[in-house]
Amino acid sequence: MQLNVFLIYELILLITPMLILLVSLIPVSYPNKLSILLWGQLSNFILSVLGLLIYFTQPVNQNFYLINNFFKIDFVAVCLLMIIAFISTSVIFFSERYLCGDSSRLSFIRNLLTLSLFASIITVSNNLILSLIAWTFISLTLWGILRLKEESKQAAQIVLYHHLFSDLLLLIAIISIVSLTNTSNIAELPNHLNQVNGFIILFGHKLAIKLTSIICLLIILAMSIKSALFPFHHWLIATLEAPTPLSGLLHAGIVNISAILAMRLFPVLATAPTVLMLWAAIAFFSAIIGTLIMSTQNDVKRKLVYSTVGQMGFMSLQCATGFLPAAIFHLIAHGLFKCHMFLQSGSAVREGLSNKHWLHAENLPKYAAVKLTIGLIAFILLALVLIHYLWPVASINSQTGLLMLLASVAILSTLPALKKTSISMLFGFNSILLVIASISVLLACKFDSLVSFSPQPSEIIMAILLASFIVIDIVLHTIARSNFTKALYVHALNGFYISNIARVLNNKSKINLAKNNLLRRI
């Protein structure tokens, strides 16, 4: 009985947004249409919470399939459906107030709900064709939202070109997989991988390139563009023209979709470890460069955009090294955090003035980098003691805990205020942060245990890359006043000129198009 109720709840969760959109088209008054969208979405969120609670009454790590195996309901799907519903509800209610008096308010909210619907479909999809359709409609819906405002129509074209290219790459990859395996069922793919693991034959000659490598390369490029990894992030910069609520949903959910697709298709991706390492390299540099550019920006929304580029780099790095449960946990945490940051960005000026004292790098005391290094080392030592002596061995995976704590150190080392404190204050702050990080580690490990995912992650590679983040940050602080860092600051301030290059290429294409039109007329 409970199982039937649970499955009905999950099915209703997928149907409710479509019903809300259809009912809102009924010729009733404008306030009534708005109420249907708002309260319908709120009821959808309540259903998602009830669905998660009912799931915990079922056997752990049990998977359920709906409608001829088109949908797969597992712990990750149930959690993500609730998070998507919560973020969408928050953004939609915020939009109702934010766009008060705007003629496009109703259309904007409908499109937000549509984005939420397709994100939910990808989350529970167990079919490659259905995932591709939802992936493509996210691109088209995002383009449609941006076109609601006259001033953002050019940005809409930039977003459309990037996303359609991503969709095309994924289309080719999925057509190849389906045609070679004769199945579009994602759960069945591991049993058919031997059919796509052969070498490419060109004009009768066998090439030293496996077909799976080409397919996986297409998939990671499609996901890298959708996640706005450097240097594919120009479309995300273009969305600065969009209203703040769209940015909240876009950065909290849409760019994270790649982690969900990576988790579903990881059995395929795992057949090409070289391609995964390439993805890890792209993600690593995206995390570094995105963070560097973010630290030089003075515009609030632009700073948040580049923060997302860095965070998506770190999330993709987790996916590429096999830490899929950690990537999903990161997806949830980043989604909630970034949505909050965008929706409260209007108060950033007031907060910036109050924090201005701590952001002047010129006032840093002597040996600030040395003190920071000592504080970080003390933090790591204390963390190791806590992991090995205070926590029960059965309650935590030590590798996961160590990686989480190393990531905390990398984040901690970027806080400018800590470079002005004394050693004792720094150590005390680190101890407090350690408690917070420890709670995060325990939650991540608990989440890890509930996610059914069998492949072993590349722990050594991830640990080396995380340690590299810390080393790079300490080196940059040590040579903070050198000519190299001054030049690096200028380049980072200009986003390493990716947007400028894109604008030049766009202008050249427009000039060539105008010339061709002129020649045709002649």
Short mmCIF file of C-alpha atoms in Angstrom, two decimals:
data_model
loop_
_atom_site.label_atom_id
_atom_site.label_comp_id
_atom_site.label_asym_id
_atom_site.label_seq_id
_atom_site.Cartn_x
_atom_site.Cartn_y
_atom_site.Cartn_z
CA MET A 1 0.00 0.00 0.00
CA GLN A 2 2.77 2.45 0.94
CA LEU A 3 4.65 1.59 -2.26
CA ASN A 4 1.60 2.33 -4.41
CA VAL A 5 1.05 5.64 -2.61
CA PHE A 6 4.72 6.56 -3.11
CA LEU A 7 4.69 5.80 -6.83
CA ILE A 8 1.44 7.72 -7.25
CA TYR A 9 3.02 10.71 -5.48
CA GLU A 10 6.06 10.63 -7.81
CA LEU A 11 3.87 10.30 -10.89
CA ILE A 12 1.74 13.23 -9.76
CA LEU A 13 4.95 15.24 -9.25
CA LEU A 14 5.73 14.86 -12.95
CA ILE A 15 2.18 15.53 -14.12
CA THR A 16 1.36 18.47 -11.82
CA PRO A 17 3.54 21.12 -13.59
CA MET A 18 1.95 20.20 -16.94
CA LEU A 19 -1.53 20.45 -15.44
CA ILE A 20 -0.69 23.81 -13.85
CA LEU A 21 0.52 25.17 -17.19
CA LEU A 22 -2.59 23.91 -19.00
CA VAL A 23 -5.01 25.25 -16.37
CA SER A 24 -3.27 28.65 -16.46
CA LEU A 25 -4.25 28.91 -20.15
CA ILE A 26 -7.97 28.84 -19.30
CA PRO A 27 -9.56 32.22 -20.14
CA VAL A 28 -9.91 33.55 -16.60
CA SER A 29 -8.78 36.82 -15.05
CA TYR A 30 -5.09 37.69 -14.80
CA PRO A 31 -4.95 37.43 -10.98
CA ASN A 32 -6.57 33.99 -11.13
CA LYS A 33 -4.03 32.75 -13.68
CA LEU A 34 -1.24 34.03 -11.44
CA SER A 35 -2.76 32.32 -8.40
CA ILE A 36 -3.03 29.02 -10.31
CA LEU A 37 0.69 29.13 -11.15
CA LEU A 38 1.83 30.15 -7.67
CA TRP A 39 -0.31 27.88 -5.52
CA GLY A 40 -0.08 25.01 -7.98
CA GLN A 41 3.72 25.12 -7.72
CA LEU A 42 3.53 25.35 -3.91
CA SER A 43 1.34 22.23 -3.82
CA ASN A 44 3.87 20.51 -6.08
CA PHE A 45 6.63 21.26 -3.55
CA ILE A 46 4.51 19.89 -0.69
CA LEU A 47 3.94 16.69 -2.69
CA SER A 48 7.70 16.36 -3.28
CA VAL A 49 8.37 16.60 0.48
CA LEU A 50 5.72 13.96 1.21
CA GLY A 51 7.22 11.74 -1.51
CA LEU A 52 10.67 11.94 0.12
CA LEU A 53 9.22 11.08 3.54
CA ILE A 54 7.37 8.08 2.11
CA TYR A 55 10.54 6.93 0.31
CA PHE A 56 12.31 6.53 3.66
CA THR A 57 9.66 4.00 4.68
CA GLN A 58 10.76 1.77 1.77
CA PRO A 59 13.77 -0.58 1.74
CA VAL A 60 17.08 1.30 1.40
CA ASN A 61 18.60 1.72 -2.10
CA GLN A 62 15.49 0.34 -3.81
CA ASN A 63 14.79 1.51 -7.36
CA PHE A 64 11.32 1.83 -8.90
CA TYR A 65 10.40 2.02 -12.58
CA LEU A 66 7.31 3.70 -14.03
CA ILE A 67 5.49 3.73 -17.39
CA ASN A 68 7.25 0.91 -19.22
CA ASN A 69 10.64 1.71 -17.62
CA PHE A 70 10.65 5.26 -19.00
CA PHE A 71 11.18 6.71 -15.50
CA LYS A 72 13.51 5.54 -12.73
CA ILE A 73 12.77 6.57 -9.15
CA ASP A 74 15.65 6.16 -6.69
CA PHE A 75 16.98 8.06 -3.68
CA VAL A 76 18.85 10.62 -5.83
CA ALA A 77 15.79 11.25 -8.01
CA VAL A 78 13.49 11.75 -5.00
CA CYS A 79 15.94 14.18 -3.35
CA LEU A 80 16.51 16.14 -6.53
CA LEU A 81 12.78 16.37 -7.30
CA MET A 82 12.26 17.97 -3.90
CA ILE A 83 15.20 20.37 -4.38
CA ILE A 84 14.00 21.35 -7.87
CA ALA A 85 10.48 21.92 -6.55
CA PHE A 86 11.76 23.98 -3.59
CA ILE A 87 14.05 26.20 -5.71
CA SER A 88 11.38 26.64 -8.40
CA THR A 89 8.77 27.58 -5.80
CA SER A 90 11.10 30.12 -4.18
CA VAL A 91 12.05 31.68 -7.53
CA ILE A 92 8.48 31.77 -8.84
CA PHE A 93 7.12 33.46 -5.70
CA PHE A 94 10.06 35.90 -5.82
CA SER A 95 9.32 36.61 -9.51
CA GLU A 96 5.69 37.43 -8.71
CA ARG A 97 6.89 40.33 -6.55
CA TYR A 98 10.03 41.20 -8.53
CA LEU A 99 8.15 41.63 -11.84
CA CYS A 100 5.09 43.33 -10.38
CA GLY A 101 3.67 45.62 -13.08
CA ASP A 102 5.75 43.99 -15.85
CA SER A 103 3.70 42.94 -18.89
CA SER A 104 5.74 39.73 -19.29
CA ARG A 105 5.31 38.55 -15.70
CA LEU A 106 2.82 35.76 -16.48
CA SER A 107 4.83 34.43 -19.45
CA PHE A 108 8.02 34.62 -17.42
CA ILE A 109 6.56 32.52 -14.58
CA ARG A 110 5.14 30.00 -17.06
CA ASN A 111 8.57 29.59 -18.62
CA LEU A 112 10.20 29.17 -15.22
CA LEU A 113 7.73 26.40 -14.45
CA THR A 114 8.50 24.81 -17.83
CA LEU A 115 12.23 24.84 -17.06
CA SER A 116 11.49 23.16 -13.75
CA LEU A 117 9.39 20.52 -15.52
CA PHE A 118 12.11 19.54 -18.00
CA ALA A 119 14.76 19.51 -15.28
CA SER A 120 12.55 17.10 -13.32
CA ILE A 121 12.12 14.89 -16.39
CA ILE A 122 15.89 14.59 -16.87
CA THR A 123 16.22 13.74 -13.18
CA VAL A 124 13.92 10.72 -13.37
CA SER A 125 14.40 9.74 -17.03
CA ASN A 126 15.51 6.18 -17.75
CA ASN A 127 15.34 6.66 -21.50
CA LEU A 128 18.03 8.25 -23.69
CA ILE A 129 15.53 9.73 -26.18
CA LEU A 130 13.40 11.24 -23.41
CA SER A 131 16.52 12.73 -21.78
CA LEU A 132 17.60 14.24 -25.09
CA ILE A 133 14.14 15.77 -25.65
CA ALA A 134 14.14 17.33 -22.16
CA TRP A 135 17.76 18.48 -22.62
CA THR A 136 16.83 20.23 -25.88
CA PHE A 137 13.63 21.81 -24.56
CA ILE A 138 15.60 23.34 -21.68
CA SER A 139 17.64 25.17 -24.33
CA LEU A 140 14.55 26.35 -26.21
CA THR A 141 12.72 27.43 -23.04
CA LEU A 142 15.75 29.38 -21.83
CA TRP A 143 15.93 31.09 -25.22
CA GLY A 144 12.21 31.88 -25.00
CA ILE A 145 12.57 33.50 -21.57
CA LEU A 146 15.43 35.72 -22.69
CA ARG A 147 13.44 36.87 -25.72
CA LEU A 148 10.68 38.25 -23.49
CA LYS A 149 12.80 41.37 -22.97
CA GLU A 150 13.83 43.49 -25.95
CA GLU A 151 17.20 44.33 -24.39
CA SER A 152 18.14 40.67 -23.95
CA LYS A 153 17.26 39.36 -27.45
CA GLN A 154 20.89 39.45 -28.57
CA ALA A 155 21.85 37.52 -25.43
CA ALA A 156 19.11 35.02 -26.27
CA GLN A 157 20.79 34.31 -29.62
CA ILE A 158 24.16 33.70 -27.92
CA VAL A 159 22.54 31.31 -25.45
CA LEU A 160 20.66 29.52 -28.25
CA TYR A 161 23.78 28.98 -30.37
CA HIS A 162 25.76 27.52 -27.47
CA HIS A 163 22.96 25.29 -26.24
CA LEU A 164 21.95 24.01 -29.66
CA PHE A 165 25.57 23.05 -30.31
CA SER A 166 25.52 21.16 -27.01
CA ASP A 167 22.23 19.52 -28.02
CA LEU A 168 23.68 18.54 -31.41
CA LEU A 169 26.71 16.86 -29.81
CA LEU A 170 24.48 14.94 -27.41
CA LEU A 171 22.13 14.01 -30.27
CA ILE A 172 24.97 12.45 -32.26
CA ALA A 173 26.22 10.58 -29.18
CA ILE A 174 22.78 9.22 -28.27
CA ILE A 175 21.95 8.20 -31.86
CA SER A 176 25.26 6.32 -31.96
CA ILE A 177 24.57 4.56 -28.66
CA VAL A 178 21.00 3.60 -29.57
CA SER A 179 21.90 2.39 -33.07
CA LEU A 180 24.81 0.25 -31.80
CA THR A 181 23.15 -1.19 -28.69
CA ASN A 182 19.56 -1.39 -30.02
CA THR A 183 18.28 -0.01 -26.71
CA SER A 184 17.43 3.41 -25.36
CA ASN A 185 16.94 2.14 -21.81
CA ILE A 186 19.65 3.68 -19.61
CA ALA A 187 19.49 0.90 -17.00
CA GLU A 188 20.22 -1.70 -19.68
CA LEU A 189 23.24 0.08 -21.18
CA PRO A 190 25.89 -1.69 -18.97
CA ASN A 191 24.81 -5.02 -20.51
CA HIS A 192 25.37 -3.76 -24.08
CA LEU A 193 28.62 -1.82 -23.77
CA ASN A 194 30.65 -4.52 -25.52
CA GLN A 195 28.78 -3.59 -28.72
CA VAL A 196 30.22 -0.06 -28.72
CA ASN A 197 33.71 -0.89 -27.48
CA GLY A 198 35.23 -1.69 -30.87
CA PHE A 199 37.80 0.28 -32.85
CA ILE A 200 36.85 2.69 -35.61
CA ILE A 201 37.32 1.32 -39.12
CA LEU A 202 37.97 3.94 -41.83
CA PHE A 203 38.26 2.87 -45.50
CA GLY A 204 38.98 -0.67 -44.40
CA HIS A 205 41.73 0.33 -41.96
CA LYS A 206 41.36 -0.12 -38.20
CA LEU A 207 42.23 3.10 -36.35
CA ALA A 208 43.71 3.13 -32.84
CA ILE A 209 40.64 5.00 -31.61
CA LYS A 210 37.74 3.27 -29.93
CA LEU A 211 34.20 4.23 -30.86
CA THR A 212 33.32 4.67 -27.19
CA SER A 213 36.05 7.33 -26.90
CA ILE A 214 34.41 9.41 -29.64
CA ILE A 215 30.95 8.96 -28.12
CA CYS A 216 32.19 9.87 -24.63
CA LEU A 217 34.05 12.89 -26.01
CA LEU A 218 30.82 14.15 -27.57
CA ILE A 219 28.97 13.64 -24.28
CA ILE A 220 31.53 15.47 -22.10
CA LEU A 221 31.70 18.37 -24.57
CA ALA A 222 27.90 18.62 -24.53
CA MET A 223 27.90 18.62 -20.72
CA SER A 224 30.82 21.09 -20.52
CA ILE A 225 28.92 23.61 -22.68
CA LYS A 226 25.69 23.17 -20.72
CA SER A 227 27.57 23.55 -17.42
CA ALA A 228 29.36 26.69 -18.70
CA LEU A 229 32.86 25.36 -18.09
CA PHE A 230 35.73 27.59 -19.22
CA PRO A 231 36.06 28.44 -22.13
CA PHE A 232 32.42 27.57 -22.98
CA HIS A 233 31.00 30.00 -20.41
CA HIS A 234 30.30 32.96 -22.70
CA TRP A 235 26.59 32.10 -22.86
CA LEU A 236 26.34 32.30 -19.06
CA ILE A 237 27.84 35.81 -19.12
CA ALA A 238 25.21 36.77 -21.70
CA THR A 239 22.41 35.84 -19.27
CA LEU A 240 23.39 38.82 -17.10
CA GLU A 241 20.83 40.68 -19.22
CA ALA A 242 18.10 38.45 -17.81
CA PRO A 243 15.98 39.30 -14.74
CA THR A 244 17.47 38.18 -11.41
CA PRO A 245 14.90 35.38 -10.76
CA LEU A 246 15.96 33.62 -13.98
CA SER A 247 19.59 33.85 -12.88
CA GLY A 248 18.59 32.28 -9.56
CA LEU A 249 16.97 29.27 -11.26
CA LEU A 250 19.60 29.06 -13.99
CA HIS A 251 22.60 28.98 -11.64
CA ALA A 252 20.84 26.87 -9.03
CA GLY A 253 19.52 24.20 -11.36
CA ILE A 254 20.04 24.33 -15.12
CA VAL A 255 23.86 24.39 -15.15
CA ASN A 256 23.84 21.49 -12.66
CA ILE A 257 21.90 19.20 -15.01
CA SER A 258 25.15 17.77 -16.40
CA ALA A 259 25.93 16.03 -13.11
CA ILE A 260 22.61 14.16 -13.30
CA LEU A 261 23.24 13.10 -16.89
CA ALA A 262 26.81 12.09 -15.99
CA MET A 263 25.54 9.88 -13.19
CA ARG A 264 23.04 8.15 -15.47
CA LEU A 265 25.58 7.67 -18.29
CA PHE A 266 28.66 6.98 -16.18
CA PRO A 267 28.79 3.27 -17.19
CA VAL A 268 29.32 4.53 -20.76
CA LEU A 269 31.79 7.25 -19.75
CA ALA A 270 33.81 4.80 -17.66
CA THR A 271 34.70 2.84 -20.81
CA ALA A 272 36.89 5.79 -21.93
CA PRO A 273 39.18 6.70 -18.97
CA THR A 274 41.35 8.92 -21.20
CA VAL A 275 38.32 11.04 -22.10
CA LEU A 276 37.38 11.25 -18.40
CA MET A 277 40.88 12.55 -17.64
CA LEU A 278 40.43 15.16 -20.38
CA TRP A 279 37.15 16.20 -18.75
CA ALA A 280 38.92 16.35 -15.37
CA ALA A 281 41.59 18.63 -16.88
CA ILE A 282 38.97 20.97 -18.39
CA ALA A 283 37.10 21.01 -15.08
CA PHE A 284 40.29 21.63 -13.07
CA PHE A 285 41.26 24.68 -15.12
CA SER A 286 37.67 25.91 -15.13
CA ALA A 287 37.59 25.78 -11.33
CA ILE A 288 40.87 27.74 -11.07
CA ILE A 289 40.19 30.29 -13.80
CA GLY A 290 36.55 30.83 -12.79
CA THR A 291 37.62 31.50 -9.20
CA LEU A 292 40.43 33.83 -10.29
CA ILE A 293 38.12 35.89 -12.51
CA MET A 294 35.44 35.94 -9.80
CA SER A 295 37.88 37.38 -7.27
CA THR A 296 38.62 40.40 -9.53
CA GLN A 297 35.04 41.39 -10.39
CA ASN A 298 33.25 44.30 -8.69
CA ASP A 299 29.82 43.72 -10.23
CA VAL A 300 27.73 41.47 -7.96
CA LYS A 301 25.97 39.40 -10.62
CA ARG A 302 29.13 39.05 -12.71
CA LYS A 303 30.99 37.85 -9.63
CA LEU A 304 28.27 35.25 -9.01
CA VAL A 305 28.40 34.12 -12.64
CA TYR A 306 32.14 33.45 -12.51
CA SER A 307 31.66 31.81 -9.13
CA THR A 308 29.30 29.38 -10.88
CA VAL A 309 31.93 28.73 -13.57
CA GLY A 310 34.39 27.76 -10.82
CA GLN A 311 31.85 25.69 -8.91
CA MET A 312 30.74 23.84 -12.03
CA GLY A 313 34.40 23.10 -12.68
CA PHE A 314 34.70 21.54 -9.25
CA MET A 315 31.44 19.60 -9.68
CA SER A 316 32.55 18.30 -13.10
CA LEU A 317 35.90 17.34 -11.56
CA GLN A 318 34.02 15.20 -9.05
CA CYS A 319 32.06 13.58 -11.88
CA ALA A 320 35.16 12.91 -13.99
CA THR A 321 37.00 11.25 -11.10
CA GLY A 322 34.03 9.06 -10.21
CA PHE A 323 32.83 10.89 -7.09
CA LEU A 324 29.26 10.96 -8.40
CA PRO A 325 27.52 10.90 -4.99
CA ALA A 326 29.74 13.80 -3.88
CA ALA A 327 28.91 15.63 -7.12
CA ILE A 328 25.18 15.23 -6.47
CA PHE A 329 25.64 16.43 -2.89
CA HIS A 330 27.61 19.40 -4.28
CA LEU A 331 24.82 20.01 -6.80
CA ILE A 332 22.22 20.26 -4.03
CA ALA A 333 24.36 22.47 -1.77
CA HIS A 334 25.43 24.76 -4.63
CA GLY A 335 21.87 25.03 -5.94
CA LEU A 336 20.47 26.17 -2.60
CA PHE A 337 23.38 28.52 -1.93
CA LYS A 338 23.50 30.14 -5.37
CA CYS A 339 19.72 30.61 -5.54
CA HIS A 340 19.85 32.43 -2.20
CA MET A 341 22.81 34.55 -3.34
CA PHE A 342 21.07 35.73 -6.51
CA LEU A 343 17.72 36.43 -4.88
CA GLN A 344 19.35 38.52 -2.16
CA SER A 345 21.87 40.22 -4.49
CA GLY A 346 19.88 43.45 -4.22
CA SER A 347 21.29 43.97 -0.72
CA ALA A 348 24.88 43.38 -1.85
CA VAL A 349 25.77 47.09 -1.89
CA ARG A 350 24.90 47.48 1.78
CA GLU A 351 26.82 44.35 2.68
CA GLY A 352 29.75 45.44 0.55
CA LEU A 353 30.04 48.73 2.41
CA SER A 354 30.02 46.96 5.79
CA ASN A 355 32.69 44.49 4.64
CA LYS A 356 34.81 47.02 2.79
CA HIS A 357 37.35 47.21 5.59
CA TRP A 358 38.26 43.55 5.16
CA LEU A 359 38.64 43.64 1.40
CA HIS A 360 41.60 46.04 1.07
CA ALA A 361 44.55 43.86 0.12
CA GLU A 362 46.88 46.87 0.41
CA ASN A 363 46.46 46.92 4.18
CA LEU A 364 47.59 43.35 4.71
CA PRO A 365 50.13 43.06 7.52
CA LYS A 366 53.62 41.70 7.03
CA TYR A 367 53.95 37.92 6.62
CA ALA A 368 50.17 37.56 6.05
CA ALA A 369 50.71 34.63 3.68
CA VAL A 370 52.98 32.90 6.21
CA LYS A 371 50.33 33.20 8.92
CA LEU A 372 47.69 31.92 6.56
CA THR A 373 49.84 28.91 5.69
CA ILE A 374 50.50 28.10 9.36
CA GLY A 375 46.79 28.37 10.12
CA LEU A 376 45.90 26.04 7.24
CA ILE A 377 48.48 23.46 8.31
CA ALA A 378 47.11 23.57 11.85
CA PHE A 379 43.60 23.13 10.47
CA ILE A 380 44.62 20.05 8.47
CA LEU A 381 46.43 18.46 11.43
CA LEU A 382 43.46 19.02 13.70
CA ALA A 383 41.18 17.56 11.04
CA LEU A 384 43.30 14.41 10.77
CA VAL A 385 43.25 13.93 14.53
CA LEU A 386 39.48 14.34 14.58
CA ILE A 387 38.96 11.87 11.74
CA HIS A 388 41.18 9.11 13.12
CA TYR A 389 40.64 9.36 16.86
CA LEU A 390 37.31 11.00 17.66
CA TRP A 391 34.95 9.66 14.99
CA PRO A 392 33.83 6.03 15.03
CA VAL A 393 35.45 4.20 12.11
CA ALA A 394 32.12 2.76 10.96
CA SER A 395 30.42 6.13 10.77
CA ILE A 396 32.59 7.78 8.13
CA ASN A 397 34.54 6.98 5.02
CA SER A 398 37.97 8.44 5.81
CA GLN A 399 38.77 9.17 2.14
CA THR A 400 35.54 11.09 1.64
CA GLY A 401 36.12 12.93 4.91
CA LEU A 402 39.66 13.91 3.99
CA LEU A 403 38.59 15.16 0.56
CA MET A 404 35.80 17.24 2.07
CA LEU A 405 38.19 18.77 4.59
CA LEU A 406 40.79 19.54 1.92
CA ALA A 407 38.07 21.29 -0.04
CA SER A 408 37.18 23.27 3.11
CA VAL A 409 40.82 24.37 3.39
CA ALA A 410 40.81 25.52 -0.23
CA ILE A 411 37.68 27.61 0.43
CA LEU A 412 39.05 28.91 3.73
CA SER A 413 42.29 30.12 2.15
CA THR A 414 40.36 32.51 -0.15
CA LEU A 415 38.80 34.53 2.70
CA PRO A 416 40.60 37.91 2.70
CA ALA A 417 39.61 38.82 6.26
CA LEU A 418 41.64 35.93 7.70
CA LYS A 419 44.88 37.48 6.49
CA LYS A 420 44.46 40.32 8.99
CA THR A 421 43.98 38.21 12.09
CA SER A 422 46.48 36.90 14.59
CA ILE A 423 47.66 33.29 14.63
CA SER A 424 45.53 32.48 17.69
CA MET A 425 42.43 34.05 16.11
CA LEU A 426 43.10 32.23 12.87
CA PHE A 427 43.47 28.89 14.66
CA GLY A 428 40.28 29.54 16.62
CA PHE A 429 38.36 30.37 13.47
CA ASN A 430 39.73 27.25 11.79
CA SER A 431 38.54 25.16 14.73
CA ILE A 432 35.01 26.57 14.40
CA LEU A 433 35.09 25.97 10.67
CA LEU A 434 36.28 22.43 11.32
CA VAL A 435 33.10 21.74 13.31
CA ILE A 436 30.99 23.07 10.45
CA ALA A 437 33.03 21.10 7.90
CA SER A 438 32.71 17.98 10.04
CA ILE A 439 28.92 18.23 10.00
CA SER A 440 29.07 18.63 6.21
CA VAL A 441 31.32 15.57 5.97
CA LEU A 442 28.94 13.47 8.06
CA LEU A 443 25.98 14.58 5.93
CA ALA A 444 27.93 13.86 2.74
CA CYS A 445 28.92 10.40 3.98
CA LYS A 446 25.34 9.63 5.00
CA PHE A 447 24.18 10.78 1.57
CA ASP A 448 26.98 8.67 0.05
CA SER A 449 25.71 5.55 1.82
CA LEU A 450 22.16 6.07 0.53
CA VAL A 451 23.22 6.52 -3.10
CA SER A 452 23.56 3.21 -4.93
CA PHE A 453 26.63 3.71 -7.10
CA SER A 454 29.12 0.89 -7.67
CA PRO A 455 32.18 2.17 -9.66
CA GLN A 456 35.21 3.02 -7.54
CA PRO A 457 36.31 6.68 -7.71
CA SER A 458 39.85 7.85 -8.48
CA GLU A 459 40.64 8.98 -4.95
CA ILE A 460 44.35 9.62 -5.52
CA ILE A 461 43.73 11.86 -8.53
CA MET A 462 41.07 13.86 -6.70
CA ALA A 463 43.31 14.27 -3.62
CA ILE A 464 46.20 15.49 -5.80
CA LEU A 465 44.00 17.99 -7.62
CA LEU A 466 42.50 19.31 -4.38
CA ALA A 467 45.96 19.67 -2.89
CA SER A 468 46.93 21.56 -6.08
CA PHE A 469 44.15 24.08 -5.41
CA ILE A 470 45.63 24.79 -1.98
CA VAL A 471 49.20 25.07 -3.28
CA ILE A 472 48.18 27.43 -6.10
CA ASP A 473 46.26 29.65 -3.67
CA ILE A 474 49.16 29.83 -1.19
CA VAL A 475 51.64 30.60 -3.99
CA LEU A 476 49.42 33.40 -5.32
CA HIS A 477 49.14 34.92 -1.83
CA THR A 478 52.91 34.62 -1.31
CA ILE A 479 53.70 36.54 -4.53
CA ALA A 480 50.71 38.87 -4.18
CA ARG A 481 52.72 42.03 -4.96
CA SER A 482 54.82 40.65 -7.82
CA ASN A 483 54.59 41.82 -11.44
CA PHE A 484 53.24 38.39 -12.40
CA THR A 485 50.19 38.68 -10.14
CA LYS A 486 49.60 42.27 -11.27
CA ALA A 487 49.50 41.10 -14.89
CA LEU A 488 47.37 38.10 -13.90
CA TYR A 489 44.92 40.46 -12.19
CA VAL A 490 44.47 42.49 -15.39
CA HIS A 491 43.88 39.38 -17.50
CA ALA A 492 41.48 37.91 -14.95
CA LEU A 493 39.62 41.21 -14.68
CA ASN A 494 38.97 40.95 -18.43
CA GLY A 495 37.85 37.33 -18.16
CA PHE A 496 40.97 36.19 -20.07
CA TYR A 497 39.34 37.85 -23.11
CA ILE A 498 37.01 34.96 -23.97
CA SER A 499 34.00 37.30 -24.22
CA ASN A 500 36.01 39.73 -26.38
CA ILE A 501 37.02 36.92 -28.75
CA ALA A 502 33.40 35.75 -28.95
CA ARG A 503 32.22 39.29 -29.75
CA VAL A 504 34.83 39.66 -32.51
CA LEU A 505 33.83 36.35 -34.07
CA ASN A 506 30.16 37.30 -33.80
CA ASN A 507 30.79 40.67 -35.48
CA LYS A 508 32.76 38.98 -38.28
CA SER A 509 29.92 36.54 -38.90
CA LYS A 510 27.46 39.46 -39.04
CA ILE A 511 29.69 41.32 -41.52
CA ASN A 512 30.00 38.22 -43.71
CA LEU A 513 26.24 37.70 -43.59
CA ALA A 514 25.63 41.31 -44.58
CA LYS A 515 28.10 40.96 -47.49
CA ASN A 516 26.37 37.82 -48.71
CA ASN A 517 22.96 39.50 -48.57
CA LEU A 518 24.33 42.47 -50.49
CA LEU A 519 25.86 40.24 -53.17
CA ARG A 520 22.56 38.38 -53.58
CA ARG A 521 20.71 41.64 -54.12
CA ILE A 522 23.27 42.75 -56.72
#
